[in-house]
Coordinates of C-alpha atoms in Angstrom, one line a residue:
M1 CA 7.5 21.3 -17.1
A2 CA 6.6 17.9 -17.7
A3 CA 7.4 15.0 -20.2
E4 CA 5.9 12.1 -21.6
I5 CA 8.3 9.0 -21.4
H6 CA 6.9 6.5 -23.7
A7 CA 4.1 4.0 -24.0
R8 CA 3.5 0.8 -22.1
P9 CA 5.9 -2.0 -23.6
Q10 CA 5.8 -5.3 -22.0
S11 CA 8.6 -5.8 -19.2
S12 CA 9.4 -7.3 -16.1
R13 CA 10.0 -4.1 -14.4
P14 CA 8.4 -0.8 -13.5
V15 CA 7.5 1.6 -16.6
L16 CA 8.1 5.2 -16.2
L17 CA 5.0 7.0 -18.2
S18 CA 5.5 10.6 -17.3
K19 CA 7.8 13.0 -15.4
V20 CA 6.3 15.9 -14.0
E21 CA 8.7 18.8 -13.1
G22 CA 7.8 22.3 -12.1
H23 CA 8.1 22.5 -8.3
Q24 CA 10.7 24.9 -6.8
D25 CA 11.3 22.7 -3.8
A26 CA 11.0 18.9 -2.3
V27 CA 7.6 17.6 -3.3
S28 CA 6.0 16.4 0.0
A29 CA 3.1 14.4 -1.3
A30 CA 1.8 13.5 -4.6
L31 CA -1.8 11.5 -5.3
L32 CA -3.2 10.5 -8.6
I33 CA -6.7 11.5 -9.1
P34 CA -9.0 8.4 -9.2
Q35 CA -10.7 8.1 -12.5
E36 CA -8.8 10.9 -14.2
D37 CA -5.9 11.7 -16.1
G38 CA -4.4 14.0 -13.3
L39 CA -2.6 14.2 -10.0
I40 CA -2.5 16.6 -6.9
T41 CA 1.2 17.4 -5.7
A42 CA 2.0 19.4 -2.5
S43 CA 5.4 20.8 -1.8
E44 CA 8.0 22.6 0.2
D45 CA 8.0 25.4 -2.0
R46 CA 4.5 26.5 -0.3
T47 CA 2.4 25.5 -3.6
I48 CA -0.4 23.0 -3.9
R49 CA -1.1 22.2 -7.7
V50 CA -3.4 19.9 -9.7
W51 CA -1.9 18.7 -13.1
L52 CA -4.3 17.2 -15.8
K53 CA -2.9 15.6 -18.9
R54 CA -3.3 17.7 -22.2
D55 CA -4.1 16.3 -25.8
S56 CA 0.0 16.7 -26.1
G57 CA 0.8 14.0 -23.6
Q58 CA 2.2 16.5 -21.1
Y59 CA 0.9 17.5 -17.5
W60 CA 0.0 21.0 -16.9
P61 CA -1.1 22.7 -13.8
S62 CA -4.8 23.6 -14.0
I63 CA -4.7 24.8 -10.5
Y64 CA -1.5 26.6 -9.0
H65 CA -2.2 27.5 -5.2
T66 CA 0.6 29.3 -3.3
M67 CA 0.1 28.7 0.6
S68 CA 1.4 30.5 3.5
S69 CA 3.9 28.0 4.9
P70 CA 5.6 24.9 3.3
C71 CA 3.2 21.9 2.8
S72 CA 4.4 19.1 4.4
A73 CA 1.6 16.4 4.3
M74 CA -1.7 15.8 2.0
A75 CA -5.2 13.9 1.9
Y76 CA -7.5 14.1 -1.0
H77 CA -11.1 12.3 -0.6
H78 CA -12.2 12.1 -4.5
D79 CA -16.0 11.6 -3.8
S80 CA -16.3 14.9 -2.1
R81 CA -13.3 16.5 -4.1
R82 CA -11.8 17.8 -0.9
I83 CA -8.4 18.6 -0.1
F84 CA -6.6 18.7 3.3
V85 CA -3.2 20.0 3.3
G86 CA -0.9 19.7 6.4
Q87 CA 1.7 22.7 6.8
D88 CA 5.1 23.4 8.5
N89 CA 3.1 25.9 10.9
G90 CA 1.2 23.3 12.3
A91 CA -2.0 23.9 10.6
I92 CA -4.3 21.8 8.2
M93 CA -6.2 24.0 5.5
E94 CA -9.2 22.4 3.5
F95 CA -10.0 23.2 0.1
H96 CA -12.7 21.8 -2.5
I97 CA -12.0 21.1 -5.8
S98 CA -14.5 21.6 -9.0
E99 CA -15.8 19.0 -10.9
D100 CA -13.5 20.0 -13.8
F101 CA -10.4 19.9 -11.6
N102 CA -9.8 23.6 -12.7
K103 CA -11.1 25.7 -9.6
M104 CA -10.3 25.2 -5.7
N105 CA -12.0 27.0 -3.3
F106 CA -10.6 27.5 0.4
V107 CA -13.0 25.9 3.2
K108 CA -11.4 26.2 6.3
T109 CA -8.3 26.2 8.6
Y110 CA -7.5 23.7 11.3
P111 CA -5.3 24.9 14.1
A112 CA -4.2 21.0 14.7
H113 CA -0.7 21.4 15.8
Q114 CA 1.8 23.9 17.3
N115 CA 4.7 22.3 14.8
R116 CA 5.3 21.0 11.4
V117 CA 2.5 18.1 10.6
S118 CA 3.8 14.9 9.5
A119 CA 0.7 13.4 8.5
V120 CA -3.0 13.9 7.9
I121 CA -6.1 11.7 7.1
F122 CA -9.5 12.4 6.5
C123 CA -12.6 9.9 7.6
L124 CA -15.8 11.0 5.8
G125 CA -17.9 8.5 7.9
V126 CA -17.4 10.3 11.2
E127 CA -16.5 13.9 9.6
W128 CA -13.2 13.9 11.3
V129 CA -9.6 15.0 10.0
I130 CA -6.8 13.0 11.9
S131 CA -3.4 14.2 12.1
T132 CA -0.2 13.9 14.0
G133 CA 2.9 16.6 13.7
H134 CA 6.3 17.4 15.3
D135 CA 4.6 18.9 18.4
K136 CA 4.3 15.0 19.8
C137 CA 0.7 14.7 19.7
V138 CA -2.1 13.1 17.3
S139 CA -5.1 15.4 17.1
W140 CA -8.7 14.9 15.7
M141 CA -10.7 17.6 14.5
C142 CA -14.5 17.5 13.5
T143 CA -14.6 19.0 9.8
R144 CA -18.3 20.1 10.1
S145 CA -17.5 22.5 13.1
G146 CA -13.8 23.0 12.9
N147 CA -13.5 22.5 16.5
M148 CA -10.8 20.1 18.2
L149 CA -12.3 17.2 19.4
G150 CA -9.5 15.5 21.0
R151 CA -5.6 15.1 21.3
H152 CA -3.2 12.8 22.7
Y153 CA 0.7 13.5 23.7
F154 CA 3.6 10.8 22.8
T155 CA 7.0 11.1 24.1
S156 CA 8.2 11.8 20.5
W157 CA 6.8 13.2 17.5
A158 CA 5.1 10.7 15.3
S159 CA 6.3 10.2 11.6
C160 CA 3.1 8.3 9.8
L161 CA -0.4 7.7 10.3
Q162 CA -3.0 4.9 9.3
Y163 CA -6.8 5.3 10.1
P164 CA -8.5 1.9 8.8
S165 CA -11.9 1.7 10.0
K166 CA -12.2 2.0 13.8
M167 CA -8.0 1.8 14.6
I168 CA -5.6 4.3 14.4
I169 CA -2.1 3.6 14.0
T170 CA 1.1 5.9 14.6
K171 CA 4.4 5.6 15.5
S172 CA 4.2 6.2 19.4
T173 CA 2.2 4.1 22.0
A174 CA -1.0 4.4 24.0
R175 CA -4.7 3.3 24.1
L176 CA -7.5 6.2 23.9
P177 CA -11.3 5.7 24.1
H178 CA -12.9 3.8 21.3
P179 CA -12.4 4.0 18.3
F180 CA -9.2 4.5 19.0
I181 CA -6.5 1.9 19.0
L182 CA -2.7 2.8 18.9
F183 CA 0.5 0.9 18.1
F184 CA 4.1 1.5 19.6
L185 CA 6.6 0.8 17.0
K186 CA 10.2 0.9 18.1
G187 CA 12.9 2.7 16.0
S188 CA 12.5 5.5 13.3
V189 CA 9.5 4.3 11.7
A190 CA 8.7 6.2 8.3
S191 CA 6.0 4.4 6.5
L192 CA 2.9 2.2 7.5
W193 CA 0.4 0.2 5.7
W194 CA -2.7 -1.7 7.4
D195 CA -4.3 -4.3 5.6
P196 CA -7.7 -4.7 7.2
V197 CA -8.8 -8.0 5.2
Q198 CA -5.9 -9.9 6.8
R199 CA -5.6 -7.7 9.4
L200 CA -1.5 -7.0 8.8
L201 CA 0.5 -4.5 9.6
F202 CA 3.5 -3.2 7.7
S203 CA 6.1 -0.8 9.0
G204 CA 9.2 0.6 7.2
A205 CA 12.1 2.2 8.9
S206 CA 15.4 4.1 8.7
D207 CA 17.1 0.6 9.6
H208 CA 16.2 -0.3 6.0
S209 CA 14.1 -3.1 6.9
I210 CA 10.1 -3.9 6.9
I211 CA 8.5 -5.8 9.6
L212 CA 5.2 -7.4 8.9
W213 CA 2.9 -7.5 12.1
D214 CA 0.5 -10.5 11.8
I215 CA -2.1 -8.6 14.0
G216 CA -4.7 -10.8 12.9
G217 CA -3.2 -14.3 14.0
R218 CA -2.9 -12.7 17.4
K219 CA 0.1 -15.1 18.1
G220 CA 2.5 -11.8 18.1
R221 CA 4.2 -13.3 14.8
T222 CA 6.3 -10.9 12.9
L223 CA 8.3 -11.2 9.8
L224 CA 11.4 -9.3 9.0
L225 CA 12.1 -8.1 5.3
Q226 CA 15.8 -6.8 4.4
G227 CA 16.2 -5.8 0.8
H228 CA 16.8 -2.1 0.3
H229 CA 19.9 0.1 0.7
D230 CA 18.4 3.1 2.7
K231 CA 15.6 4.1 4.8
V232 CA 12.1 2.6 3.8
Q233 CA 9.9 5.9 3.1
A234 CA 6.9 4.4 1.4
I235 CA 4.9 1.0 1.2
C236 CA 1.8 -0.6 -0.2
Y237 CA 0.0 -3.5 0.1
I238 CA -1.9 -5.0 -2.7
Q239 CA -4.2 -7.4 -1.2
L240 CA -5.5 -8.7 -4.7
T241 CA -2.1 -10.1 -5.8
R242 CA -0.5 -10.5 -2.1
Q243 CA 2.6 -8.1 -3.1
L244 CA 4.1 -5.3 -0.9
V245 CA 5.7 -2.4 -2.8
S246 CA 8.4 -0.6 -0.9
C247 CA 10.4 2.8 -1.9
S248 CA 13.4 3.7 0.0
A249 CA 15.1 7.0 -0.1
D250 CA 18.1 6.0 -2.6
G251 CA 15.0 5.4 -5.4
G252 CA 15.0 1.7 -5.1
I253 CA 11.7 0.4 -5.6
A254 CA 10.9 -3.5 -4.3
I255 CA 8.2 -5.6 -5.0
W256 CA 8.0 -8.5 -2.6
N257 CA 5.7 -11.9 -2.6
M258 CA 3.8 -12.1 0.3
D259 CA 1.8 -15.0 -1.1
I260 CA 4.2 -17.9 0.6
N261 CA 4.5 -19.1 4.0
R262 CA 7.5 -17.2 5.2
E263 CA 9.8 -18.2 8.2
E264 CA 10.0 -15.9 11.1
A265 CA 13.4 -14.9 11.9
P266 CA 14.6 -16.3 15.3
Q267 CA 15.2 -14.3 18.4
W268 CA 19.3 -13.7 18.9
L269 CA 20.3 -16.1 22.0
E270 CA 22.7 -15.0 24.6
S271 CA 25.6 -17.0 26.0
D272 CA 28.8 -16.3 27.5
S273 CA 30.4 -18.6 25.1
C274 CA 30.2 -19.8 21.3
Q275 CA 27.1 -22.2 21.3
K276 CA 29.1 -24.2 18.7
C277 CA 32.8 -24.5 19.5
E278 CA 32.3 -23.5 23.3
Q279 CA 35.1 -20.9 23.4
P280 CA 34.6 -17.9 25.5
F281 CA 33.5 -14.5 24.4
F282 CA 35.7 -11.7 25.5
W283 CA 33.6 -10.5 28.7
N284 CA 33.8 -14.4 30.2
I285 CA 36.6 -13.5 32.5
K286 CA 36.3 -16.6 34.3
Q287 CA 36.6 -19.2 31.4
M288 CA 39.1 -17.4 29.8
W289 CA 41.2 -17.6 33.2
D290 CA 40.3 -21.2 33.8
T291 CA 41.3 -22.1 30.0
K292 CA 44.1 -20.1 29.4
T293 CA 42.5 -18.7 26.2
L294 CA 41.7 -15.2 24.6
G295 CA 37.9 -14.2 24.6
L296 CA 36.4 -14.0 21.1
R297 CA 33.9 -11.7 19.9
Q298 CA 30.3 -12.6 19.9
H299 CA 28.1 -12.8 16.6
H300 CA 24.7 -14.2 15.9
C301 CA 23.6 -16.6 13.2
R302 CA 20.7 -15.0 11.4
K303 CA 19.3 -18.3 10.4
C304 CA 19.2 -20.4 14.2
G305 CA 19.7 -17.2 16.2
Q306 CA 22.7 -19.0 18.1
A307 CA 25.5 -16.9 19.3
V308 CA 28.8 -18.1 17.7
C309 CA 32.4 -16.7 17.2
G310 CA 33.9 -15.7 13.8
K311 CA 35.4 -19.1 13.4
C312 CA 32.4 -20.7 13.7
S313 CA 30.5 -18.5 11.2
T314 CA 32.9 -17.9 8.2
K315 CA 29.8 -18.1 5.7
R316 CA 27.3 -15.7 4.3
S317 CA 24.1 -16.7 2.4
S318 CA 21.0 -15.0 1.6
Y319 CA 17.7 -16.8 2.9
P320 CA 14.7 -15.0 1.5
I321 CA 12.0 -17.3 2.9
M322 CA 13.2 -15.5 6.1
G323 CA 13.3 -12.3 4.5
F324 CA 17.2 -11.8 4.1
E325 CA 17.3 -10.9 0.6
F326 CA 21.1 -10.0 1.2
Q327 CA 23.7 -12.2 2.2
V328 CA 24.0 -12.4 5.9
R329 CA 26.1 -14.2 8.6
V330 CA 25.1 -17.7 9.2
C331 CA 26.8 -20.3 11.3
D332 CA 28.7 -22.9 9.3
S333 CA 26.3 -25.6 10.2
C334 CA 23.2 -23.6 9.0
F335 CA 25.2 -22.8 5.5
E336 CA 25.2 -26.1 5.0
S337 CA 21.5 -26.8 5.4
I338 CA 20.5 -24.4 3.2
K339 CA 20.0 -25.5 -0.4
D340 CA 20.7 -23.6 -3.8
E341 CA 16.8 -23.5 -4.5
D342 CA 16.5 -21.7 -0.8
R343 CA 18.6 -18.7 -2.1
T344 CA 16.1 -17.8 -4.9
S345 CA 14.9 -14.4 -4.4
L346 CA 11.4 -13.7 -3.3
A347 CA 11.2 -10.1 -4.5
T348 CA 12.0 -8.1 -7.5
F349 CA 14.2 -4.9 -6.9
H350 CA 14.3 -2.1 -9.5
E351 CA 15.6 1.5 -9.8
G352 CA 13.2 4.6 -9.5
K353 CA 16.6 6.7 -10.2
H354 CA 15.2 9.5 -7.7
N355 CA 15.2 10.1 -4.1
I356 CA 11.7 8.7 -3.1
S357 CA 10.3 10.2 0.2
H358 CA 6.4 9.3 -0.8
M359 CA 4.5 7.0 -3.0
S360 CA 0.8 6.2 -3.5
M361 CA -0.9 3.7 -5.9
D362 CA -4.0 3.4 -7.9
I363 CA -4.3 -0.5 -7.6
S364 CA -7.5 -0.3 -9.8
R365 CA -5.0 1.3 -12.7
G366 CA -2.0 -0.4 -11.8
L367 CA -0.4 3.1 -11.7
M368 CA 2.3 4.3 -9.1
V369 CA 3.5 7.7 -8.3
T370 CA 6.5 8.7 -6.7
C371 CA 8.2 12.1 -5.4
G372 CA 10.8 13.3 -3.5
S373 CA 13.6 15.7 -2.4
D374 CA 14.6 16.2 -6.5
R375 CA 11.5 18.0 -6.8
I376 CA 10.2 15.6 -9.5
V377 CA 7.1 13.4 -9.7
K378 CA 7.1 10.3 -11.5
I379 CA 4.2 8.2 -12.6
W380 CA 4.9 4.5 -13.2
D381 CA 2.9 1.6 -14.8
M382 CA 3.2 -1.1 -12.5
T383 CA 1.2 -4.0 -14.0
P384 CA 4.2 -5.7 -15.6
V385 CA 5.4 -6.4 -12.0
V386 CA 1.9 -6.5 -9.7
G387 CA 0.3 -8.2 -12.2
C388 CA -3.2 -6.1 -11.7
S389 CA -5.7 -7.4 -13.8
L390 CA -8.1 -4.3 -13.4
A391 CA -5.4 -1.9 -14.5
T392 CA -6.5 -0.4 -17.7
G393 CA -4.0 2.8 -17.7
F394 CA -4.6 6.4 -18.4
S395 CA -7.3 7.1 -20.9
S396 CA -6.5 9.8 -23.6
R397 CA -7.8 13.2 -22.3

């Protein structure tokens, strides 16, 4: 059911510490228990389980609870030992875990949504449980009374949620009464992370890219990060080391160095003819007629943003300072301006070797847990790549 992989050797990549197996369907969420050798998992197989590390080094479920509907989202508050589980039927169920993590008591059910719950957050300060769902709304309910306090509808269902202090961030757009502020993120956004110190919002999307929204700078500055081969489904920013950890559906794990002055990718310029050789593009009928030439296809240089033809952009190059870890199209003049040192990668890429749909980190211990549709939960030592000085690792139980 569970396997201990190996101890922590020194390396420059994430170290797989343990692999936990036992769920019969995709694992929707997995969270490490702070200050404990254990984790909590919720699955589409309708079970929520608490796993504790035994003297043998293996993880075994101390709690195995079957729900009425597949589990789609989960939040855990360690100080109060409260678990909130979002379900496929739209309900959120609250449980309380005993101090020894061997018993879980049902508290109440919240009728939060009419469809699948996609994200849930518990805010102890105001005693709210906040959630989004496939019924295209965000709702906030009082955990003392169980009553609905408010609900706001969007034009599309929200896929992720962040509630940092007095700010709530979802995939859709609107402005609600204080303390709610909502941001609109175009495209199929699968993951969000908010850094309240620098006021940076990170979003990962199905187009394989990550965008940093510099909200604290108040200049509308955005940075693009492209290095994954599949949709980015989980992200975590480590403020202590200025690193971003991202995971994708193909199992890719990327560690981005954000402690540098990155360049903002240019806006693509529009033109009826190549801005290098002035040859017309294929829709420029007048210039084609006047010059008796055949129109060319339009491309864009990723470095300068100019509209160019294929003959003026025959080169490809990576340009990590602008977020392009892959080779992308650049015009010939920009290619000549890129030095070899400019192509030095500003991220490291690693293979998780399983579909990653959810990831969470215990930054104080330098640990990360990943899970996905392959029903496997993996626990990683991230200290070799993120260098968390506070990490001490799991103690023996």
